[in-house]
XYZ file of C-alpha atoms in Angstrom:
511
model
C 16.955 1.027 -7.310
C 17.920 3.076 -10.568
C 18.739 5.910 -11.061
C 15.252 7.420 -12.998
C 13.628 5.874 -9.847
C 15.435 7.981 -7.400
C 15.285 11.182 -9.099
C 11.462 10.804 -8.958
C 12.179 10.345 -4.901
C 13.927 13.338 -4.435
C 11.720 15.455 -6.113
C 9.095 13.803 -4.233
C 10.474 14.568 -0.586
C 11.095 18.108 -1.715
C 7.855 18.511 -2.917
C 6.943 17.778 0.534
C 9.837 19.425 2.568
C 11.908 21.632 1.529
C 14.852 23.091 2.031
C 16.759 20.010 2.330
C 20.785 19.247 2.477
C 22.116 16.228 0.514
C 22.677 14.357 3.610
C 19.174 15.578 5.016
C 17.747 14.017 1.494
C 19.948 10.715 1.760
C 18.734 10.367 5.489
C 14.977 10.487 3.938
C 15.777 8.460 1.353
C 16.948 5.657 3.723
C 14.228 6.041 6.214
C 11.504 6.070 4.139
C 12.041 4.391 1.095
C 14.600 1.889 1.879
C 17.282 3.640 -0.184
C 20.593 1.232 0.141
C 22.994 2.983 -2.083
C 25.630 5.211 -1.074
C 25.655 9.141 -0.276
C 27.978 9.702 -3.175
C 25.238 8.448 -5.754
C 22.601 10.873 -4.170
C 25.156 13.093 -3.951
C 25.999 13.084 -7.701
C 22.264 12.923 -8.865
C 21.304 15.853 -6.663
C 23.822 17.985 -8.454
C 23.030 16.938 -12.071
C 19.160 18.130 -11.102
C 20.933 21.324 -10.399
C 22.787 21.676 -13.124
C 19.698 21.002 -15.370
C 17.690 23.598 -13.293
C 15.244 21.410 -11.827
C 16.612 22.237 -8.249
C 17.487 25.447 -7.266
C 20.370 26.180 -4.089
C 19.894 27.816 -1.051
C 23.051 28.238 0.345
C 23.416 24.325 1.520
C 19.964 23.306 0.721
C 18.163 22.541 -2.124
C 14.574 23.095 -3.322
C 12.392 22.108 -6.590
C 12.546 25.235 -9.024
C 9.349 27.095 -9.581
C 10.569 27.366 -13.290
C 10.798 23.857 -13.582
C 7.740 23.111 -12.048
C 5.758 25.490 -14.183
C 7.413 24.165 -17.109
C 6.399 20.793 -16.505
C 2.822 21.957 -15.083
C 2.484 23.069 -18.873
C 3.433 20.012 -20.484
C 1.069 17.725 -18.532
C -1.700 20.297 -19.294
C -1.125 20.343 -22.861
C -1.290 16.323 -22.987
C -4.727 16.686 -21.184
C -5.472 19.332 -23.471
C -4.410 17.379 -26.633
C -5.765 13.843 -25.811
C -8.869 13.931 -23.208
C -10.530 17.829 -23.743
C -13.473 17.782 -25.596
C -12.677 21.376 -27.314
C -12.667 22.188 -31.046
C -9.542 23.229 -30.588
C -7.773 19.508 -30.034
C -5.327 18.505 -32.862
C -6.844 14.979 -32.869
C -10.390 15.922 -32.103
C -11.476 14.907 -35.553
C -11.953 10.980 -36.318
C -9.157 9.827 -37.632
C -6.949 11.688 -37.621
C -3.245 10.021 -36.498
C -0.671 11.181 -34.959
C 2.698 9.741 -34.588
C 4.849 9.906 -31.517
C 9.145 8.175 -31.869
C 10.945 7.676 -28.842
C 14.292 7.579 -28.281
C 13.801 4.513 -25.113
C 11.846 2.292 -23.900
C 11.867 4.240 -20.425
C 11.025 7.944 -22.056
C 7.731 5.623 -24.191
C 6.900 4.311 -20.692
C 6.468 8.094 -18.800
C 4.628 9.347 -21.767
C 2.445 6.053 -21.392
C 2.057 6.351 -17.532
C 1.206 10.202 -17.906
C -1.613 9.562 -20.706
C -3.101 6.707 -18.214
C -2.968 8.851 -14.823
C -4.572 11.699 -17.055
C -7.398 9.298 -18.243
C -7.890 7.855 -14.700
C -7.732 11.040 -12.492
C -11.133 12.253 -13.704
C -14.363 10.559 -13.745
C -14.940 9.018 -17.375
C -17.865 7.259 -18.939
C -16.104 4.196 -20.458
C -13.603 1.973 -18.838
C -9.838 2.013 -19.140
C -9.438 -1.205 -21.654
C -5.816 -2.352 -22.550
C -3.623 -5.446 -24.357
C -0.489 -5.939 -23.892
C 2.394 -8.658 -24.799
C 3.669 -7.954 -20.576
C 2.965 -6.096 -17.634
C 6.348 -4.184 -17.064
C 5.291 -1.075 -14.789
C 4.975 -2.035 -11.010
C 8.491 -3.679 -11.752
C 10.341 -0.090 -12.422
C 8.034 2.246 -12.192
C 6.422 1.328 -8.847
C 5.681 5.066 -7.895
C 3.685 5.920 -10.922
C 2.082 2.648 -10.547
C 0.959 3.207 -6.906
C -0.555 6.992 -7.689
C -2.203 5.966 -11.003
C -3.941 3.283 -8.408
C -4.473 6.083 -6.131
C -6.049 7.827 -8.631
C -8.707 4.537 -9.633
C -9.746 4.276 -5.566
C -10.428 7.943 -5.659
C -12.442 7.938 -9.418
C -13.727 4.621 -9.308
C -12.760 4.230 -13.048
C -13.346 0.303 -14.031
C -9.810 -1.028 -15.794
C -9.631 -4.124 -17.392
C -6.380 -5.232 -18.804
C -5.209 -8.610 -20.926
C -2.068 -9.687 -20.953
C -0.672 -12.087 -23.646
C 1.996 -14.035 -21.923
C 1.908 -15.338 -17.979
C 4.901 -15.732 -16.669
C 6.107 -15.141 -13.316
C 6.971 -10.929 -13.734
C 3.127 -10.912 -15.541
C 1.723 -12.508 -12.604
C 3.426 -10.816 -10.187
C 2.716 -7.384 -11.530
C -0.974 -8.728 -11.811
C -1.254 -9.219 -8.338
C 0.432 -5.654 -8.161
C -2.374 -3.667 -9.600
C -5.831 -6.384 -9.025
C -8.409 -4.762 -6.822
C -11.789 -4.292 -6.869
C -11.496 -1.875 -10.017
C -8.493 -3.494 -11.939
C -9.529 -6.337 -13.518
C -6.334 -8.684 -15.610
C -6.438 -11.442 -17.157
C -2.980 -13.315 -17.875
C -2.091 -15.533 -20.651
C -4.483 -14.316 -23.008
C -4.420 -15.753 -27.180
C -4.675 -12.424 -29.012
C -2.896 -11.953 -32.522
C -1.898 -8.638 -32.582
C 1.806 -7.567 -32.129
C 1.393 -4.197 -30.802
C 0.257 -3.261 -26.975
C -3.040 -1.165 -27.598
C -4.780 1.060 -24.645
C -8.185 2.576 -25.208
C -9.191 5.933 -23.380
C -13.202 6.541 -24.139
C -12.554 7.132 -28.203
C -9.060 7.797 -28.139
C -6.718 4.797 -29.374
C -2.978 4.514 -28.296
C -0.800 1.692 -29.955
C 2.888 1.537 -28.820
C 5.159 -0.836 -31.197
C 8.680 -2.213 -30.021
C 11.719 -2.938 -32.520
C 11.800 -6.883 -32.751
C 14.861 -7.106 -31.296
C 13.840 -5.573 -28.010
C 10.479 -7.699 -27.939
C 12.807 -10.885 -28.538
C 15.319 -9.522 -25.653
C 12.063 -9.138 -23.458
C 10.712 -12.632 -24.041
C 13.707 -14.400 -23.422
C 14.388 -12.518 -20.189
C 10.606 -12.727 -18.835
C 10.742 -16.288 -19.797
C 13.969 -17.147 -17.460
C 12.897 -15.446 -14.778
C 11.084 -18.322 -12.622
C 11.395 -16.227 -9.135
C 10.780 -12.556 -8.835
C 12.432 -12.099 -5.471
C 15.669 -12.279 -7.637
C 14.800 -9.714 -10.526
C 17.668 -7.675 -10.699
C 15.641 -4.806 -11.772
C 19.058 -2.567 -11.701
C 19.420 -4.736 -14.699
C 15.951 -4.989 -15.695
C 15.868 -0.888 -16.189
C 19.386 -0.716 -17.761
C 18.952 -3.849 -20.770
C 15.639 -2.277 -21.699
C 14.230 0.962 -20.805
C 17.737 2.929 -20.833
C 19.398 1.328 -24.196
C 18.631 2.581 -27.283
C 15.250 1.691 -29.139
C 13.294 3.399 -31.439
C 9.581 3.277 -30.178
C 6.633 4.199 -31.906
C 3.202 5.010 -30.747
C 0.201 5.884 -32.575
C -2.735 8.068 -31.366
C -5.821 8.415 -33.046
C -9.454 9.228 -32.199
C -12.356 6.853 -33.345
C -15.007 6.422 -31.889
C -16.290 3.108 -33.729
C -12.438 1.323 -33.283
C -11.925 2.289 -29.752
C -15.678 1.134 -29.579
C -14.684 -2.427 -31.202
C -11.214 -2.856 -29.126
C -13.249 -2.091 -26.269
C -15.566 -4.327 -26.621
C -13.072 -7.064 -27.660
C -11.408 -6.298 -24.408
C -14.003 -6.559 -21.681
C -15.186 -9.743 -23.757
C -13.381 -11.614 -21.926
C -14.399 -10.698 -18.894
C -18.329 -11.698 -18.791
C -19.697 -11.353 -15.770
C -20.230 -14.780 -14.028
C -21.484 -16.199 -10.872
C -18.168 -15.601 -9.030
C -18.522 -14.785 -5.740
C -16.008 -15.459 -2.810
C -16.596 -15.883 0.487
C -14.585 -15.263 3.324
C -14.445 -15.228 7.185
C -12.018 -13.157 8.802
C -10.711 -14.180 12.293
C -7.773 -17.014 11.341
C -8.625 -15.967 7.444
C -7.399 -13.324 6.902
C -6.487 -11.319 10.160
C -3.945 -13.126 12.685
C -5.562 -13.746 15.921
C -9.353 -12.778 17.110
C -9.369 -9.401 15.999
C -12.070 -8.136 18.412
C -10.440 -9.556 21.605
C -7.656 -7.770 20.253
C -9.538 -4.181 19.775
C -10.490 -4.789 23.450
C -7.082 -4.730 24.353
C -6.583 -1.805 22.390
C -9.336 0.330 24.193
C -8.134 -0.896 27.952
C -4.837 -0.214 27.140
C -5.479 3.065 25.535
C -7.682 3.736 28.809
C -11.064 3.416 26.440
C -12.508 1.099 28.817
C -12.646 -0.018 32.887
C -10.649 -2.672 33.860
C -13.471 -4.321 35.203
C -15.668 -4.508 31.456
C -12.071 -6.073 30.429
C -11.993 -8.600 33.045
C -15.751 -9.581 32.235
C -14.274 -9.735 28.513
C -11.815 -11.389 28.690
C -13.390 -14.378 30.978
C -15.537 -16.368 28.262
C -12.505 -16.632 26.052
C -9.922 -18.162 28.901
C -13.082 -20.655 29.516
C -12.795 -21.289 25.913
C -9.072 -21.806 25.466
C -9.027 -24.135 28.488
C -11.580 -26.222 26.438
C -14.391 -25.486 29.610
C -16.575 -23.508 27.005
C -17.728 -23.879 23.451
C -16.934 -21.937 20.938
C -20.852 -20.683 19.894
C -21.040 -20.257 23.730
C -17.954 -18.351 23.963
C -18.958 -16.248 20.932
C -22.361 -14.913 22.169
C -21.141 -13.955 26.069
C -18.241 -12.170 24.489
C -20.394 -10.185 21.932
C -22.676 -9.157 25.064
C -19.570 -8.647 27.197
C -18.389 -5.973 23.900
C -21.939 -4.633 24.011
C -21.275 -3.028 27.568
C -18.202 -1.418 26.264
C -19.534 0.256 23.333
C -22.676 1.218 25.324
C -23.100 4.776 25.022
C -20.490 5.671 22.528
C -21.356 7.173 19.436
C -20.712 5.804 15.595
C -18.307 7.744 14.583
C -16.064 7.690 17.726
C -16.112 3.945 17.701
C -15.155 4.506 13.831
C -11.981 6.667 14.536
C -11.089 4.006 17.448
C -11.129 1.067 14.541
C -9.054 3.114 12.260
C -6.528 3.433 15.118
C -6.362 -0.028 15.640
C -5.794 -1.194 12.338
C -2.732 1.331 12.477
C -1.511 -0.064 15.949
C 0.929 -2.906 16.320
C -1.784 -5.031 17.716
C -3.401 -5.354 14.559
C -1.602 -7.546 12.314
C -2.537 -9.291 8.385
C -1.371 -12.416 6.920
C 0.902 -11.848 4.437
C -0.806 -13.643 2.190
C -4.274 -11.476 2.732
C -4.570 -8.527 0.666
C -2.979 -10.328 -2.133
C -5.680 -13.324 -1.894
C -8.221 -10.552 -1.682
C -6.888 -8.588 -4.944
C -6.881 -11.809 -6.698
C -10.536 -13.050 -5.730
C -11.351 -9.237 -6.418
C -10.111 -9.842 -9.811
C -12.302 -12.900 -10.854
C -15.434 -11.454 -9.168
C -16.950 -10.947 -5.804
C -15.830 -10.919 -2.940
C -17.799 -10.715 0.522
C -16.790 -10.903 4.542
C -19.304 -13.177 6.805
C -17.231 -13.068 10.147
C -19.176 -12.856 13.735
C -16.939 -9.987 14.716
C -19.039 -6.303 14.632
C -20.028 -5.467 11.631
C -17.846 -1.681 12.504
C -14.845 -3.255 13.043
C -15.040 -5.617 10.312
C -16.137 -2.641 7.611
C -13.268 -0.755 9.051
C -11.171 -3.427 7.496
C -12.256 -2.304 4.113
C -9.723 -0.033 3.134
C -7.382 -2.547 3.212
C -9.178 -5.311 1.872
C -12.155 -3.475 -0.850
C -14.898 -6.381 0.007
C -17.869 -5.733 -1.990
C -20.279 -6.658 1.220
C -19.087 -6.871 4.326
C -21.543 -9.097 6.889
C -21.222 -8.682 10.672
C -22.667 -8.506 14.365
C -24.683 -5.269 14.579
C -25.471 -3.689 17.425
C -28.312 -1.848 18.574
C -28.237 2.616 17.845
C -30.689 5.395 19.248
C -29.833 8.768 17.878
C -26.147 7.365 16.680
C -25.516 6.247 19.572
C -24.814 2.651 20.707
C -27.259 1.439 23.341
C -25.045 -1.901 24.017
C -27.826 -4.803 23.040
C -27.031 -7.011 20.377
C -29.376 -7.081 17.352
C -28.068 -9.486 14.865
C -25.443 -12.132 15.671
C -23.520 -13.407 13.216
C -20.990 -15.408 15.082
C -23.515 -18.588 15.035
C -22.723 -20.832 11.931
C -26.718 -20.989 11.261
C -26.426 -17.173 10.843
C -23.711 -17.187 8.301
C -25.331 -19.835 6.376
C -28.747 -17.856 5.902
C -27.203 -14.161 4.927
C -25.379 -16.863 1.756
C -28.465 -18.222 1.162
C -30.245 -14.556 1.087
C -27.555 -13.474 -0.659
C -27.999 -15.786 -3.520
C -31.640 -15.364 -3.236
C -31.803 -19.347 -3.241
C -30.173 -22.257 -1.416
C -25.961 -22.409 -1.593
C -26.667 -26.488 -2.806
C -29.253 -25.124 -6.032
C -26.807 -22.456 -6.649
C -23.911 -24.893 -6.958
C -26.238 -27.423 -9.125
C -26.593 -24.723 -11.798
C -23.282 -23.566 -12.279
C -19.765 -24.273 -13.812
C -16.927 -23.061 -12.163
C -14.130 -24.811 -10.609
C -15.063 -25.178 -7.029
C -13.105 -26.360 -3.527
C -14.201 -27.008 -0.556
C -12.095 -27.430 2.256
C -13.418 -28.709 5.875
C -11.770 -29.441 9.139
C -12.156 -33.033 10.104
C -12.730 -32.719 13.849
C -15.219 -28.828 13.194
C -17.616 -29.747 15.834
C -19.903 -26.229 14.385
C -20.292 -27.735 11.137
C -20.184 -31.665 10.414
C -18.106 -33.047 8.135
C -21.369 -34.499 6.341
C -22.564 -31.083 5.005
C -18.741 -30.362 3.636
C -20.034 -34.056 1.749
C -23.614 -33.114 0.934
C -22.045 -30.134 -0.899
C -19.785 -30.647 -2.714
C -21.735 -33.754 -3.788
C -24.284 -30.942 -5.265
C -21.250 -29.149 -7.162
C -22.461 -29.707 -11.156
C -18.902 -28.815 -12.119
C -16.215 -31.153 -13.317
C -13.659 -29.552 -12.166
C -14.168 -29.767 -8.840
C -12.503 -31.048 -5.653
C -12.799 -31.568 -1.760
C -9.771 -31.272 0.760
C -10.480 -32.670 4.317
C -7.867 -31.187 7.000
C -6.455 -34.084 9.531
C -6.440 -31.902 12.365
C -9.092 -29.006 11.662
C -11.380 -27.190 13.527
C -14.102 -24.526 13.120
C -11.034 -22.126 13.448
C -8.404 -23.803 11.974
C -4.939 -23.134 13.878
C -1.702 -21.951 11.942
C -0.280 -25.292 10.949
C -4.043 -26.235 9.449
C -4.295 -22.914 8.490
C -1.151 -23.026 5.947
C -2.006 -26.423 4.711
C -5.612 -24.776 3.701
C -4.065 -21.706 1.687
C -1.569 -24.031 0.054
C -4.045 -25.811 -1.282
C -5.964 -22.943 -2.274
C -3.308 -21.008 -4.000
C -2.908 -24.789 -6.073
C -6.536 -25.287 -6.728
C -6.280 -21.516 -8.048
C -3.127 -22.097 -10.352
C -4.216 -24.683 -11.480
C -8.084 -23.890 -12.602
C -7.512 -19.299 -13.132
C-alpha cells in the first residue's frame, strides 16, 4: 500500500471517528483495511498531514481540520460548478470553447480524473458515461475512489460503457473490477486514437501522456502475466509519482461528444445475450434454503419440531431413499409451515441476516462470473429455492430477473401454501421458454453467438438426449458441448470445478 493510498485512509477513519491517537489510527488501519506496514510510517504520515494543516491536535489526538475540509468542499464545488452546471455563468458553457489543464504526475491527472467522473456519476444524467482508453489503471491504485464512484452508479443508475484498447492481464483484471449490471467494458478494442477520451453528456475530456511514459506503461502491462504479483508499491512509484507532464483538454460540444458517444456504445449493440443461471451448487455453496432453516432454528425463529419435519426429506435424499423432485416438493411444503403467518418484510430482514451470517457462504468465483455475464448482457436466476430468499441474493449478485418458488400472501402475510414451484425441471424450462416468448430450440436456430452446453452424464432430471437435441439446434459455428463423467442434476464440487473450468475457457476463448 502507498503512501497517497493511506493518507486517503486516515482521513477516512477520522471522518468517521474522531479524536484518534496514532496508535488508535494504526490499530484501525490494521483491523480494517489490512494495513501491514509499520507504526513508524503512519506515524510519519500522520504528522506531515499536520504540518500541512489538514489535521488539527488535540492534545494526543488528532482530528480532520474544518479549514481544510471547507477548503476542499470549495474546490470540488467549483469543478461541479465549472464542468456539469448548466448556468450562464460556466467558463466552458459555450461550444467550443477549450480549456487546458498540465499536470505535474500521472497520480495528481488521475484525482482530477476520478473527481470529474464521481461528479458526473453522483447525480442522475440523461446520457451515459462513455470512455476510451489505451488501459484500465484505477482499481489497481486507486481502489477507494474506484469502489465509491461504483457506489455512486448503484445508487444513480447511470449506464457506463467503457473500451479499452489493449487486454492484458491488469485490463482484465480491473474489468472484472468495475463490470456490473451498469458498467459495461469491452477489452482489446482496435481504435486509432492515441489519447484516452471520456464523455460527460456534452462535455469532452481528453488526457494525453508523454511517449515515454505510455512506452514505460506498455512494456510493464505487457510483462505482467499474473496480477497476484503486481507490486503496486512499484506500480504507484514508476508511474503516477515520477515526473510527467500531463495534459488534458476540456471542451463542451454537443455534436463531438454526440459523435464519440455514439462511436462508443457502437460497440456495444444490444444482442440476444441472456445468461441463465441456477443457484444452489452455482453459485451459492451448499442448499441455501436448508441452510436459512438452520439459521431460523438456531436463531430460535422456528420449533424444533417444523425443523425436524424439515430436515427429514433431505436425510431421505442424501441416503439415496428419495428423489431429488420428491425431496424438493416435501421440503418446500415442510418451509411453507415455517413461514406460515409471518409477514413480507420480516421474512425480508431474516434473509438479509443470513446472507451476513457465517452460514451463508459464495463461491469465489460467483460475483465475478456474475459481473462478467452482466457485462455481455443478461443475466437471470431460475433456482427452486423461494423466490424471497433468492431476490435477497440480489445485492450481491444484480440479476436482471430473478425466478423462484412463491408462496401464497393474504394481507402481506404468508399463509404457508405453495403457489408456484419452481424446483421441478419442467417448471424451469417453461418460465425460459416464456421468457423468450418462443421455444429455447427456435431461439437457438436464429441466432449467432458462441454457445456451451454442459450436461451431467448420469442427471436422471434431465436426459442426456435433450443436452443432444439442443445443442444439435445451436445455428452457431462456434459452438460446443461438454458432457461431465460423473454429473448429476446437482453437480458435486469435483464436477462442479471441472464445469466452471470449462466455462471460464469457452469464455476466453469466444469474449
Amino acid at each position: 500500500m502507498n503512501q497517497e493510498s493511506t493518507r486517503d485512509l486516515v482521513i477516512k477513519i477520522l471522518s468517521t471517528d474522531f479524536p484518534l491517537t496514532t496508535k488508535q489510527i494504526y490499530a484501525k488501519l490494521r483491523a480494517e483495511y489490512h494495513y501491514n506496514h509499520s507504526y513508524q510510517s503512519v506515524h510519519k504520515l500522520i504528522n506531515k498531514l499536520h504540518n500541512e494543516n489538514i489535521l488539527e491536535k488535540q492534545e494526543k489526538k488528532y482530528l480532520i481540520n474544518l479549514s481544510w475540509i471547507d477548503k476542499t468542499s470549495k474546490i470540488i464545488k467549483s469543478i461541479e460548478d465549472n464542468y456539469f452546471s448548466k448556468k450562464d455563468s460556466t467558463p466552458i458553457k459555450p461550444e467550443g470553447n477549450i480549456k487546458t489543464l498540465f499536470f505535474k504526475s500521472l497520480a495528481e491527472a488521475e484525482k482530477f480524473r476520478k473527481e470529474m467522473q464521481y461528479s458526473y456519476l453522483s447525480k442522475q444524467q440523461s446520457f451515459p458515461y462513455c470512455s476510451q482508453s489505451s488501459h484500465l489503471r484505477s482499481p489497481v491504485v486507486f481502489s477507494e475512489k474506484s469502489i465509491r464512484v461504483l457506489n455512486a452508479i448503484k445508487l444513480t443508475k447511470v449506464k457506463c460503457y467503457l473500451i479499452v484498447k489493449n487486454s492484458t492481464v491488469i485490463d482484465n483484471w480491473c474489468a472484472n473490477y468495475y463490470r456490473n449490471m451498469f458498467v459495461k467494458i469491452k477489452t482489446g478494442v482496435d481504435f486509432s486514437d492515441n489519447s484516452d477520451i471520456y464523455v460527460m453528456d456534452d462535455l469532452v475530456m481528453q488526457v494525453f501522456f508523454p511517449d515515454s511514459l505510455k512506452r514505460d506503461i506498455e512494456l510493464f502491462y505487457s510483462k505482467t502475466k499474473n496480477i497476484s504479483k503486481l507490486n503496486v508499491v512499484e506500480f504507484h512509484k514508476k508511474f503516477y509519482e515520477s515526473k510527467n507532464d500531463i495534459k488534458v483538454l476540456l471542451f463542451k460540444n454537443s455534436e463531438i461528444a454526440e459523435q464519440l458517444r455514439n462511436y462508443i456504445l457502437s460497440f456495444f449493440e444490444e444482442t440476444s445475450t441472456v445468461s441463465f443461471f441456477d443457484v444452489d451448487g452455482t453459485l451459492v455453496k451448499g442448499f441455501s434454503l436448508s441452510d436459512f432453516v438452520k439459521f431460523l432454528y438456531d436463531k430460535k425463529y422456528t420449533s424444533k419440531e417444523n425443523y425436524d419435519k424439515f430436515m427429514h426429506p433431505l436425510s431421505l435424499y442424501h441416503s439415496s431413499k428419495l428423489s431429488y423432485e420428491a425431496m424438493a416438493k416435501l421440503i418446500l411444503k415442510e418451509y411453507g409451515n415455517i413461514i406460515k403467518g409471518k409477514t413480507v418484510s420480516e421474512i425480508k430482514e431474516l434473509v438479509q441476516l443470513f446472507i451476513k451470517s457465517e452460514k451463508f457462504e459464495l463461491y469465489p468465483y460467483s460475483i465475478e462470473l456474475i459481473n462478467k455475464m452482466n457485462s455481455l448482457g443478461k443475466t437471470i436466476a431460475v433456482t427452486g429455492s423461494p423466490y424471497h430468499l433468492a431476490h435477497g441474493l440480489n445485492n450481491l449478485f444484480n440479476f436482471n430477473k430473478v425466478a423462484g418458488t412463491t408462496y401464497e400472501l393474504k394481507d402481506h402475510v404468508f399463509t404457508g401454501k405453495v403457489k408456484k414451484d419452481m424446483s421441478i425441471a419442467i417448471k424451469k424450462k417453461k418460465f425460459i421458454k416464456d421468457y423468450m416468448d418462443y421455444p429455447t430450440t427456435r431461439l437457438l436456430t436464429e441466432i449467432n453467438i458462441p454457445t456451451l452446453v454442459i450436461h451431467g452424464l448420469k442427471d436422471e432430471v434431465i436426459p442426456v438426449s435433450d443436452a443432444k437435441i439442443l445443442f444439435n439446434s445451436i445455428h452457431s459455428k462456434d459452438k460446443e458441448i461438454i458432457l461431465i463423467e460423473n454429473g448429476q442434476h446437482r453437480f458435486n464440487d469435483e464436477c462442479r470445478t471441472e464445469a466452471i473450468n470449462k466455462i471460464y475457457d469457452f469464455l476466453e476463448k469466444h469474449f
